[in-house]
Each structure stands twice: as structure tokens, then as C-alpha cells.
């Protein structure tokens, strides 16, 4: 392929999935462009925990040890605590590196750039056209729109993926909308632990609390409907429900496990491969998604590098390689469904939730 605007692979989205996929494509000698709609470094609503060897192992192997400047204060959580109703909290010791996503993702992208990836940030991919072997991408930016050509496209553009919407216009997607609130100061909760609260005695709705530097964060999908419970549960730890957060933001999770597991949605079509949140690969229960984005990004890059001459083959090969990840998702979906039915007793539920999180983290090591 010739010309400065023609690439072997274009990766849309510079989160962890996009950075890993782009880096591996460049490592394999492919001319790779990474496009990010926001100016980098950009933040993302996320707790920023690197959970288990699932994520940490890939980062270490592909990008090297995480520099101290990328981690927060505390840099490592000692574990997770689970609070169900009035039952005593359960503790799961689990060393977990903690970051602001702005810093983690920027560092990952720098690693990709060192391997020869070309970056365009502050530029949005607005449209796709063409077919196997020759795709045209329209970029929206300040100034006139621009068209680029590529042999392969990796959609790493997150939960509301425009790449997914373009190639699967018929797919109906359910979404949830977590909110994050950031407050100055600290609660009287161990700042070295991640705190998970289940005020209804069930896995969902839930909210969580953690400390980073001189702030604490409250996050969850049910913050609006749990407002009264949050006030009641957190007041004993020094939370003033009338206080305004320093800032508040939100994001979207695509709930795609059902169609993924039934095969109704297969996250690749010919020369377009979806990874991470764009593919709905976030894990049930913990909603860990950094590791699955990194992992699926590497799998997509490998499939493209292996089958560079044949777009259809790359898509099929990628889908096959996702099998073990889908098995993990299927197993965790079952655990989640069982938990959502009970038991009603808070102490037993706290134990069961701790086990489920432990199982999730252990599964991620396999
Ligand atoms: C509240 C909350 C807490 C979480 N906590 C954790 C946690 O502690 N640990 C964990 O492992 N996971 C966590 N997750 C999940 C994790 O945040 C995601 O699974 C992960 O970010 C997915 O990575 P990704 O690379 O697929 O996509 P993203 O990180 O979402 O990156 C997608 C990128 O694509 C860009 N983009 C979108 N559209 C376009 C376009 N048209 N053109 C160009 N660029 C585009 C976006 O700007 C974005 O930068 C959490 C999620 C939520 C909601």
C-alpha cells in the first residue's frame, strides 16, 4: 500500500485496548495509525485498578514495569472490603495497583509510539466505508474532513463504539450509566483498601469508595437511586451527604454479554475487529475491563499479523482466539445470576460476594 494516508492497520481509540493492539501491530512490522478523538492525556471514568495478573502481567510483559509516577497515592491497594447490610465487612487481601486512567493510558500510548505507531489525537473517526482489504475512514477535525485508507481496522473505541455501530447497525445494545463523584478529603475508611457496598443485599445495585491522593471517590451504576442508602451507609465514616463534590462525571457500559455468549454478536466482520469495551468484553461482577481490553487487543493484532493477506481469515481467527475469554465471561455471568437470586441473609451474602470477587480475580490469573 502506498501513500502517506494509507495504513496497514488503523486503530480507533487510545484506551488500554487500542494502545496494546497498535503496539503489537507495529511490533509485527505493520504500518499502524492510532486515532483518538480526545486530546491526550485524557481521563476516563474508571477506578483505575490493575486487577490481578490478568492485566498486570500483560502490562509488564508488553510495556515494562509501571513507573511510580503513573500510580496514585496509595500506589498499591492491599485488598478489597465487602459491606452487605449490617453484616460484618469481609476482607479480601489482594495487592492491586491503583492509577488515574489519564496517567495509565497516556503511558501505555507512549509505549506504543516508541514502537513506531503513528498517533492522531483530537480527531474523531466519523464514518467508515469500503470492504475487505480496502476501508476508507472519514476523520472529523478542525478544518475540512479527511479520508484515510487502511487494510484493517481495529475498533477500540469503547462502550458506545461508532465502529461497532457502523458494522453492526442491527445490533440492539443495552447500556448502563455509572456515575463518579470526587470529594476533597478522606473518609474514616482504610485508604489502602477498595470498599464495595451492597446496600440492597444483592450484587447490584452497588457503589464503591476509594481514596486517591487528597480526594475520595464514590462510583456506581446506581448512585441516583441509592442516594439515601449512600448517605446512611457512609455517614458513620464521616461523609456529609449535603456536601457538593469537587466534580462529578459519568460514562457508559455496553451490556453485551448475552449476545456475545449466544453468538448473536460476534465482534469482528471481515477486516474490522472489535476489542475491549467496543466488543462488550468487560468482565461480569467486578467490571474489570483493562485486562480484557489489553488481551483482546493483542489477540486482534496477532490475528491480523498472521493473516495479513486475507481479511476474512483474520476476523475468523480473532473470533476463535476469543474463546477462552468468552468462557471466563460465561462462567462469571452464571455466578452473578446465582448471587442475584439470594441468599437473603446479609452475612452469607457478604461471604458469597467476597468469594465471587476472589474467583473473578483468580480466574483472571489463568
Ligand atoms: C465506574 C467504572 C469503574 C471501572 N473500574 C475499573 C477498574 O478499576 N479496573 C478495570 O480493569 N476496569 C475498570 N472499569 C472498566 C474499564 O474502564 C474499561 O473496561 C476499559 O477502559 C476498556 O478499555 P478500552 O480500551 O476498550 O476502551 P476505553 O478505555 O473506553 O477507550 C476508548 C477510547 O476510544 C476513544 N473514542 C471513542 N470514539 C472514538 C471515535 N469515534 N474516534 C476516535 N476515538 C474514539 C475514546 O475517547 C477513548 O479514549 C471500570 C468501568 C467503570 C464504568
CSV table of C-alpha atoms and ligand atoms in Angstrom, one decimal:
chain,number,residue,atom,x,y,z
A,1,UNK,CA,0.0,0.0,0.0
A,2,UNK,CA,1.4,3.4,-0.9
A,3,UNK,CA,0.8,7.0,0.1
A,4,UNK,CA,1.1,8.8,3.4
A,5,UNK,CA,-2.6,8.5,4.1
A,6,UNK,CA,-2.7,4.7,3.6
A,7,UNK,CA,-2.1,2.3,6.5
A,8,UNK,CA,-2.0,-1.4,7.1
A,9,UNK,CA,-4.0,-1.0,10.3
A,10,UNK,CA,-5.9,1.9,11.8
A,11,UNK,CA,-6.8,1.5,15.5
A,12,UNK,CA,-9.7,3.7,16.7
A,13,UNK,CA,-9.5,4.7,20.3
A,14,UNK,CA,-6.4,5.1,22.5
A,15,UNK,CA,-7.5,3.4,25.7
A,16,UNK,CA,-5.6,0.3,27.0
A,17,UNK,CA,-7.0,-1.9,24.3
A,18,UNK,CA,-6.1,0.4,21.5
A,19,UNK,CA,-2.6,1.1,22.8
A,20,UNK,CA,-1.9,-2.6,23.2
A,21,UNK,CA,-3.3,-3.5,19.8
A,22,UNK,CA,-1.5,-0.7,18.0
A,23,UNK,CA,1.8,-1.5,19.7
A,24,UNK,CA,1.6,-5.2,18.8
A,25,UNK,CA,0.7,-4.4,15.2
A,26,UNK,CA,3.7,-2.0,14.9
A,27,UNK,CA,5.9,-4.7,16.6
A,28,UNK,CA,4.9,-7.1,13.8
A,29,UNK,CA,6.0,-4.6,11.2
A,30,UNK,CA,2.6,-3.2,10.2
A,31,UNK,CA,2.2,0.4,9.4
A,32,UNK,CA,-0.2,1.4,12.2
A,33,UNK,CA,-2.1,4.6,12.9
A,34,UNK,CA,-3.8,5.1,16.3
A,35,UNK,CA,-6.6,7.7,16.3
A,36,UNK,CA,-8.1,9.2,19.5
A,37,UNK,CA,-10.9,11.7,19.5
A,38,UNK,CA,-9.8,13.5,22.6
A,39,UNK,CA,-6.5,15.3,23.1
A,40,UNK,CA,-4.2,13.1,25.1
A,41,UNK,CA,-3.7,12.7,28.0
A,42,UNK,CA,-7.5,12.2,28.5
A,43,UNK,CA,-9.3,10.8,31.6
A,44,UNK,CA,-11.9,8.1,31.7
A,45,UNK,CA,-14.4,7.3,34.4
A,46,UNK,CA,-12.8,4.2,35.9
A,47,UNK,CA,-11.5,3.1,39.3
A,48,UNK,CA,-8.1,2.6,37.6
A,49,UNK,CA,-7.3,-0.6,39.4
A,50,UNK,CA,-5.0,-3.0,37.7
A,51,UNK,CA,-6.6,-6.2,38.9
A,52,UNK,CA,-4.6,-9.4,39.2
A,53,UNK,CA,-2.0,-10.8,36.8
A,54,UNK,CA,-4.7,-10.7,34.1
A,55,UNK,CA,-4.0,-7.1,33.4
A,56,UNK,CA,-0.7,-6.5,35.3
A,57,UNK,CA,1.1,-9.4,33.6
A,58,UNK,CA,0.3,-8.1,30.1
A,59,UNK,CA,1.3,-4.6,31.0
A,60,UNK,CA,4.6,-5.7,32.5
A,61,UNK,CA,5.4,-8.0,29.5
A,62,UNK,CA,4.4,-5.6,26.8
A,63,UNK,CA,5.2,-2.2,28.2
A,64,UNK,CA,7.5,-2.9,31.2
A,65,UNK,CA,7.2,-2.1,34.9
A,66,UNK,CA,4.7,0.7,35.6
A,67,UNK,CA,6.6,3.8,36.7
A,68,UNK,CA,5.8,5.2,40.1
A,69,UNK,CA,4.5,8.4,38.5
A,70,UNK,CA,1.7,6.5,36.8
A,71,UNK,CA,0.4,5.2,40.1
A,72,UNK,CA,-1.5,7.2,42.7
A,73,UNK,CA,-1.2,7.6,46.5
A,74,UNK,CA,-1.7,4.8,47.5
A,75,UNK,CA,0.1,3.1,44.6
A,76,UNK,CA,-0.9,-0.4,45.7
A,77,UNK,CA,-4.2,-1.3,47.5
A,78,UNK,CA,-3.8,-4.1,50.0
A,79,UNK,CA,-7.2,-5.5,49.2
A,80,UNK,CA,-10.9,-5.3,48.8
A,81,UNK,CA,-13.6,-4.9,51.5
A,82,UNK,CA,-17.3,-6.0,51.1
A,83,UNK,CA,-20.1,-4.5,53.0
A,84,UNK,CA,-23.6,-6.1,52.9
A,85,UNK,CA,-26.3,-4.6,55.2
A,86,UNK,CA,-25.4,-4.8,58.8
A,87,UNK,CA,-23.2,-7.9,58.4
A,88,UNK,CA,-19.5,-7.6,59.4
A,89,UNK,CA,-17.4,-6.4,56.4
A,90,UNK,CA,-15.5,-9.2,54.7
A,91,UNK,CA,-11.9,-8.5,53.6
A,92,UNK,CA,-10.2,-10.0,50.6
A,93,UNK,CA,-6.4,-9.3,50.7
A,94,UNK,CA,-5.4,-8.7,47.1
A,95,UNK,CA,-2.5,-6.4,46.1
A,96,UNK,CA,-3.9,-4.1,43.4
A,97,UNK,CA,-2.1,-1.3,41.7
A,98,UNK,CA,-4.1,1.9,41.5
A,99,UNK,CA,-3.9,4.7,38.9
A,100,UNK,CA,-5.7,7.6,37.4
A,101,UNK,CA,-6.6,6.4,33.9
A,102,UNK,CA,-5.3,9.7,32.4
A,103,UNK,CA,-1.8,8.7,33.5
A,104,UNK,CA,-2.0,5.0,32.9
A,105,UNK,CA,-3.4,5.3,29.4
A,106,UNK,CA,-1.0,8.1,28.4
A,107,UNK,CA,1.9,5.9,29.5
A,108,UNK,CA,0.6,3.0,27.5
A,109,UNK,CA,0.2,5.1,24.4
A,110,UNK,CA,3.8,6.4,24.8
A,111,UNK,CA,4.9,2.8,24.8
A,112,UNK,CA,3.1,2.2,21.5
A,113,UNK,CA,4.6,5.3,20.0
A,114,UNK,CA,8.1,4.1,20.8
A,115,UNK,CA,7.4,1.0,18.7
A,116,UNK,CA,6.6,3.1,15.6
A,117,UNK,CA,2.8,3.7,16.0
A,118,UNK,CA,1.7,7.0,14.4
A,119,UNK,CA,-0.8,8.9,16.7
A,120,UNK,CA,-3.5,11.3,15.7
A,121,UNK,CA,-5.3,12.7,18.7
A,122,UNK,CA,-8.0,15.3,19.0
A,123,UNK,CA,-9.5,13.7,15.8
A,124,UNK,CA,-12.7,11.7,15.7
A,125,UNK,CA,-13.5,8.9,13.3
A,126,UNK,CA,-16.9,9.8,11.9
A,127,UNK,CA,-17.6,7.3,9.2
A,128,UNK,CA,-16.4,4.0,7.6
A,129,UNK,CA,-16.8,2.9,4.0
A,130,UNK,CA,-15.4,0.2,1.7
A,131,UNK,CA,-14.9,-3.5,2.2
A,132,UNK,CA,-12.4,-6.3,2.9
A,133,UNK,CA,-8.9,-5.2,2.2
A,134,UNK,CA,-9.7,-1.6,1.5
A,135,UNK,CA,-11.5,0.5,4.1
A,136,UNK,CA,-12.0,4.3,4.0
A,137,UNK,CA,-12.1,6.2,7.2
A,138,UNK,CA,-13.5,9.7,7.4
A,139,UNK,CA,-12.0,11.9,10.1
A,140,UNK,CA,-13.8,14.8,11.7
A,141,UNK,CA,-11.5,17.6,13.0
A,142,UNK,CA,-11.0,21.3,12.9
A,143,UNK,CA,-10.9,22.1,9.2
A,144,UNK,CA,-12.2,20.0,6.4
A,145,UNK,CA,-12.9,16.3,6.9
A,146,UNK,CA,-10.1,14.0,5.8
A,147,UNK,CA,-10.3,10.5,4.4
A,148,UNK,CA,-7.7,7.8,5.1
A,149,UNK,CA,-7.4,4.2,3.8
A,150,UNK,CA,-6.5,1.1,5.6
A,151,UNK,CA,-6.4,-2.6,5.1
A,152,UNK,CA,-7.6,-3.4,8.6
A,153,UNK,CA,-9.5,-1.5,11.2
A,154,UNK,CA,-9.5,-2.3,15.0
A,155,UNK,CA,-12.4,-0.7,16.8
A,156,UNK,CA,-11.1,0.1,20.3
A,157,UNK,CA,-13.4,3.0,20.7
A,158,UNK,CA,-15.1,2.0,24.0
A,159,UNK,CA,-18.6,1.1,25.1
A,160,UNK,CA,-20.5,3.4,22.6
A,161,UNK,CA,-18.2,2.4,19.7
A,162,UNK,CA,-19.0,4.1,16.4
A,163,UNK,CA,-17.1,1.3,14.7
A,164,UNK,CA,-19.5,-1.3,16.2
A,165,UNK,CA,-22.5,0.8,15.3
A,166,UNK,CA,-21.2,1.1,11.7
A,167,UNK,CA,-20.6,-2.6,11.1
A,168,UNK,CA,-23.5,-4.0,13.2
A,169,UNK,CA,-26.2,-1.4,12.7
A,170,UNK,CA,-28.8,-4.0,13.5
A,171,UNK,CA,-27.4,-4.9,17.0
A,172,UNK,CA,-29.6,-3.7,19.9
A,173,UNK,CA,-27.4,-2.8,22.8
A,174,UNK,CA,-28.5,-2.2,26.4
A,175,UNK,CA,-26.4,0.3,28.4
A,176,UNK,CA,-25.8,1.2,32.0
A,177,UNK,CA,-24.5,4.6,33.1
A,178,UNK,CA,-22.2,4.6,36.1
A,179,UNK,CA,-21.5,7.9,37.8
A,180,UNK,CA,-18.4,9.1,39.6
A,181,UNK,CA,-18.2,11.7,42.3
A,182,UNK,CA,-15.0,13.1,43.6
A,183,UNK,CA,-14.7,14.8,47.1
A,184,UNK,CA,-11.8,16.6,48.7
A,185,UNK,CA,-10.6,14.9,51.9
A,186,UNK,CA,-10.9,11.4,53.3
A,187,UNK,CA,-13.5,9.1,54.9
A,188,UNK,CA,-12.8,7.1,58.0
A,189,UNK,CA,-12.3,4.1,55.9
A,190,UNK,CA,-8.9,2.3,55.3
A,191,UNK,CA,-7.4,4.3,52.4
A,192,UNK,CA,-5.4,1.3,51.3
A,193,UNK,CA,-8.5,-0.8,50.6
A,194,UNK,CA,-11.1,-0.7,47.9
A,195,UNK,CA,-14.6,-0.6,49.5
A,196,UNK,CA,-17.6,-2.3,47.8
A,197,UNK,CA,-21.1,-1.6,49.3
A,198,UNK,CA,-24.2,-3.6,48.5
A,199,UNK,CA,-26.9,-1.8,50.3
A,200,UNK,CA,-29.8,-4.0,48.9
A,201,UNK,CA,-28.0,-7.2,49.9
A,202,UNK,CA,-27.6,-8.2,46.2
A,203,UNK,CA,-24.7,-7.9,43.8
A,204,UNK,CA,-26.4,-5.0,42.1
A,205,UNK,CA,-27.1,-2.2,42.7
A,206,UNK,CA,-23.8,-1.4,44.4
A,207,UNK,CA,-21.5,1.5,44.9
A,208,UNK,CA,-17.8,1.7,45.8
A,209,UNK,CA,-15.4,4.1,47.6
A,210,UNK,CA,-11.7,4.6,47.2
A,211,UNK,CA,-9.1,7.2,48.1
A,212,UNK,CA,-6.6,8.7,45.7
A,213,UNK,CA,-4.2,11.4,46.9
A,214,UNK,CA,-6.2,14.1,48.8
A,215,UNK,CA,-9.6,13.0,47.4
A,216,UNK,CA,-12.0,10.2,47.7
A,217,UNK,CA,-14.3,8.9,45.0
A,218,UNK,CA,-17.8,7.4,45.1
A,219,UNK,CA,-18.7,5.4,42.0
A,220,UNK,CA,-21.5,3.2,40.8
A,221,UNK,CA,-24.3,2.5,38.4
A,222,UNK,CA,-27.0,3.1,41.0
A,223,UNK,CA,-25.8,6.4,42.6
A,224,UNK,CA,-29.0,8.2,41.8
A,225,UNK,CA,-31.4,5.6,43.2
A,226,UNK,CA,-29.0,4.8,46.1
A,227,UNK,CA,-28.7,8.4,47.3
A,228,UNK,CA,-30.5,7.7,50.6
A,229,UNK,CA,-28.6,4.5,51.2
A,230,UNK,CA,-25.2,6.2,50.4
A,231,UNK,CA,-26.0,8.8,53.0
A,232,UNK,CA,-27.0,6.3,55.6
A,233,UNK,CA,-24.1,3.9,54.9
A,234,UNK,CA,-21.3,6.4,54.6
A,235,UNK,CA,-22.3,8.9,57.3
A,236,UNK,CA,-20.8,6.9,60.1
A,237,UNK,CA,-17.5,7.1,58.2
A,238,UNK,CA,-17.6,10.9,58.1
A,239,UNK,CA,-19.5,11.5,54.9
A,240,UNK,CA,-21.6,14.7,54.7
A,241,UNK,CA,-24.4,14.0,52.2
A,242,UNK,CA,-25.1,17.7,51.8
A,243,UNK,CA,-21.6,18.4,50.6
A,244,UNK,CA,-21.1,19.1,46.9
A,245,UNK,CA,-18.5,17.0,45.1
A,246,UNK,CA,-15.4,18.7,43.6
A,247,UNK,CA,-16.6,17.3,40.3
A,248,UNK,CA,-18.9,14.6,39.0
A,249,UNK,CA,-18.9,12.8,35.7
A,250,UNK,CA,-20.3,9.6,34.1
A,251,UNK,CA,-19.8,7.1,31.4
A,252,UNK,CA,-21.4,4.2,29.7
A,253,UNK,CA,-21.1,0.4,29.9
A,254,UNK,CA,-22.4,-1.7,27.0
A,255,UNK,CA,-24.2,-4.8,28.3
A,256,UNK,CA,-23.3,-7.2,25.6
A,257,UNK,CA,-22.6,-10.4,27.5
A,258,UNK,CA,-25.9,-12.1,26.4
A,259,UNK,CA,-25.5,-11.7,22.6
A,260,UNK,CA,-21.8,-12.4,22.9
A,261,UNK,CA,-22.4,-15.7,24.7
A,262,UNK,CA,-25.2,-16.8,22.5
A,263,UNK,CA,-23.2,-16.0,19.4
A,264,UNK,CA,-25.8,-13.5,18.2
A,265,UNK,CA,-23.0,-10.9,18.3
A,266,UNK,CA,-19.5,-11.8,17.1
A,267,UNK,CA,-17.2,-8.9,17.4
A,268,UNK,CA,-15.5,-9.0,14.0
A,269,UNK,CA,-16.6,-8.7,10.4
A,270,UNK,CA,-14.1,-9.2,7.6
A,271,UNK,CA,-11.3,-6.6,8.1
A,272,UNK,CA,-12.9,-4.9,11.1
A,273,UNK,CA,-12.2,-6.3,14.5
A,274,UNK,CA,-13.6,-5.0,17.8
A,275,UNK,CA,-11.8,-5.2,21.1
A,276,UNK,CA,-12.3,-4.3,24.8
A,277,UNK,CA,-15.4,-2.4,25.7
A,278,UNK,CA,-16.3,-1.9,22.0
A,279,UNK,CA,-16.7,-5.7,21.8
A,280,UNK,CA,-18.5,-5.9,25.2
A,281,UNK,CA,-15.7,-7.9,26.7
A,282,UNK,CA,-15.8,-6.2,30.2
A,283,UNK,CA,-15.9,-8.9,32.8
A,284,UNK,CA,-19.1,-9.5,34.8
A,285,UNK,CA,-19.2,-9.0,38.7
A,286,UNK,CA,-16.0,-6.8,39.1
A,287,UNK,CA,-16.5,-5.0,35.8
A,288,UNK,CA,-12.8,-5.4,35.2
A,289,UNK,CA,-12.1,-4.2,31.7
A,290,UNK,CA,-8.5,-3.1,31.4
A,291,UNK,CA,-7.1,-6.6,31.3
A,292,UNK,CA,-9.7,-7.9,28.8
A,293,UNK,CA,-9.1,-4.8,26.6
A,294,UNK,CA,-5.4,-5.4,26.6
A,295,UNK,CA,-5.8,-9.1,26.0
A,296,UNK,CA,-8.3,-8.8,23.2
A,297,UNK,CA,-6.2,-6.0,21.6
A,298,UNK,CA,-3.2,-8.3,21.4
A,299,UNK,CA,-5.3,-11.2,20.0
A,300,UNK,CA,-6.7,-8.9,17.3
A,301,UNK,CA,-3.2,-7.7,16.4
A,302,UNK,CA,-1.9,-11.2,16.2
A,303,UNK,CA,-4.8,-12.4,14.0
A,304,UNK,CA,-4.1,-9.5,11.6
A,305,UNK,CA,-0.4,-10.1,11.6
A,306,UNK,CA,-0.9,-13.8,11.0
A,307,UNK,CA,-3.4,-13.4,8.2
A,308,UNK,CA,-2.4,-10.2,6.7
A,309,UNK,CA,-3.2,-11.3,3.1
A,310,UNK,CA,-6.7,-12.4,3.9
A,311,UNK,CA,-9.1,-10.1,5.7
A,312,UNK,CA,-11.8,-12.7,6.2
A,313,UNK,CA,-9.4,-15.2,7.7
A,314,UNK,CA,-8.1,-12.5,10.2
A,315,UNK,CA,-11.6,-11.9,11.5
A,316,UNK,CA,-12.3,-15.6,11.9
A,317,UNK,CA,-9.0,-16.3,13.5
A,318,UNK,CA,-9.6,-13.5,16.0
A,319,UNK,CA,-13.0,-14.8,16.9
A,320,UNK,CA,-11.6,-18.2,17.5
A,321,UNK,CA,-8.9,-16.8,19.8
A,322,UNK,CA,-11.5,-15.1,21.9
A,323,UNK,CA,-12.9,-18.5,23.1
A,324,UNK,CA,-11.2,-18.7,26.5
A,325,UNK,CA,-12.1,-15.1,27.3
A,326,UNK,CA,-15.7,-15.8,26.4
A,327,UNK,CA,-15.6,-18.9,28.6
A,328,UNK,CA,-14.5,-16.8,31.6
A,329,UNK,CA,-17.3,-14.3,30.9
A,330,UNK,CA,-19.8,-17.1,30.7
A,331,UNK,CA,-18.7,-18.6,33.9
A,332,UNK,CA,-18.8,-15.3,35.7
A,333,UNK,CA,-22.3,-14.5,34.3
A,334,UNK,CA,-23.6,-17.7,35.9
A,335,UNK,CA,-22.0,-16.8,39.3
A,336,UNK,CA,-23.6,-13.3,39.0
A,337,UNK,CA,-27.0,-14.7,38.2
A,338,UNK,CA,-26.9,-17.1,41.1
A,339,UNK,CA,-25.9,-14.4,43.5
A,340,UNK,CA,-28.6,-12.1,42.3
A,341,UNK,CA,-31.2,-14.6,43.5
A,342,UNK,CA,-30.0,-14.6,47.1
A,343,UNK,CA,-29.2,-15.7,49.8
A,344,UNK,CA,-31.3,-13.2,51.8
A,345,UNK,CA,-29.0,-13.4,54.9
A,346,UNK,CA,-26.6,-10.5,54.8
A,347,UNK,CA,-23.7,-12.3,56.4
A,348,UNK,CA,-23.9,-15.2,54.0
A,349,UNK,CA,-24.2,-12.8,51.1
A,350,UNK,CA,-21.1,-10.9,52.2
A,351,UNK,CA,-19.2,-14.2,52.2
A,352,UNK,CA,-20.6,-15.2,48.8
A,353,UNK,CA,-19.7,-11.8,47.3
A,354,UNK,CA,-16.2,-12.0,48.6
A,355,UNK,CA,-15.8,-15.5,47.1
A,356,UNK,CA,-17.2,-14.3,43.8
A,357,UNK,CA,-14.8,-11.4,43.6
A,358,UNK,CA,-12.0,-13.7,44.6
A,359,UNK,CA,-13.0,-16.2,42.0
A,360,UNK,CA,-13.1,-13.4,39.4
A,361,UNK,CA,-9.6,-12.3,40.3
A,362,UNK,CA,-8.3,-15.9,40.4
A,363,UNK,CA,-9.8,-16.7,37.1
A,364,UNK,CA,-8.0,-13.7,35.6
A,365,UNK,CA,-4.7,-15.3,36.5
A,366,UNK,CA,-5.3,-18.5,34.5
B,1,LIG,C1,-17.1,3.2,37.0
B,1,LIG,C2,-16.2,2.2,36.4
B,1,LIG,C3,-15.1,1.7,37.1
B,1,LIG,C4,-14.2,0.8,36.4
B,1,LIG,N1,-13.1,0.4,37.1
B,1,LIG,C5,-12.3,-0.5,36.6
B,1,LIG,C6,-11.1,-0.9,37.2
B,1,LIG,O1,-10.8,-0.5,38.4
B,1,LIG,N2,-10.3,-1.8,36.6
B,1,LIG,C7,-10.5,-2.3,35.4
B,1,LIG,O2,-9.8,-3.1,34.9
B,1,LIG,N3,-11.6,-1.9,34.7
B,1,LIG,C8,-12.5,-1.0,35.2
B,1,LIG,N4,-13.5,-0.5,34.5
B,1,LIG,C9,-13.7,-0.9,33.1
B,1,LIG,C10,-12.7,-0.1,32.2
B,1,LIG,O3,-12.8,1.3,32.5
B,1,LIG,C11,-13.0,-0.4,30.7
B,1,LIG,O4,-13.4,-1.7,30.5
B,1,LIG,C12,-11.7,-0.1,29.9
B,1,LIG,O5,-11.5,1.3,29.9
B,1,LIG,C13,-11.9,-0.6,28.4
B,1,LIG,O6,-10.8,-0.1,27.7
B,1,LIG,P1,-10.9,0.1,26.1
B,1,LIG,O7,-9.5,0.3,25.6
B,1,LIG,O8,-11.7,-1.0,25.5
B,1,LIG,O9,-11.8,1.4,25.9
B,1,LIG,P2,-11.7,2.9,26.6
B,1,LIG,O10,-10.7,2.9,27.7
B,1,LIG,O11,-13.1,3.3,26.8
B,1,LIG,O12,-11.1,3.8,25.4
B,1,LIG,C14,-11.8,4.1,24.2
B,1,LIG,C15,-11.2,5.3,23.6
B,1,LIG,O13,-11.8,5.5,22.3
B,1,LIG,C16,-12.0,6.9,22.1
B,1,LIG,N5,-13.0,7.1,21.0
B,1,LIG,C17,-14.3,6.8,21.2
B,1,LIG,N6,-15.0,7.1,20.0
B,1,LIG,C18,-14.0,7.5,19.1
B,1,LIG,C19,-14.0,7.9,17.7
B,1,LIG,N7,-15.2,7.9,17.0
B,1,LIG,N8,-12.9,8.3,17.2
B,1,LIG,C20,-11.7,8.2,17.9
B,1,LIG,N9,-11.6,7.9,19.2
B,1,LIG,C21,-12.7,7.5,19.8
B,1,LIG,C22,-12.4,7.4,23.5
B,1,LIG,O14,-12.2,8.8,23.6
B,1,LIG,C23,-11.5,6.6,24.4
B,1,LIG,O15,-10.3,7.2,24.6
B,1,LIG,C24,-14.4,0.4,35.1
B,1,LIG,C25,-15.5,0.9,34.4
B,1,LIG,C26,-16.4,1.8,35.0
B,1,LIG,C27,-17.5,2.4,34.2
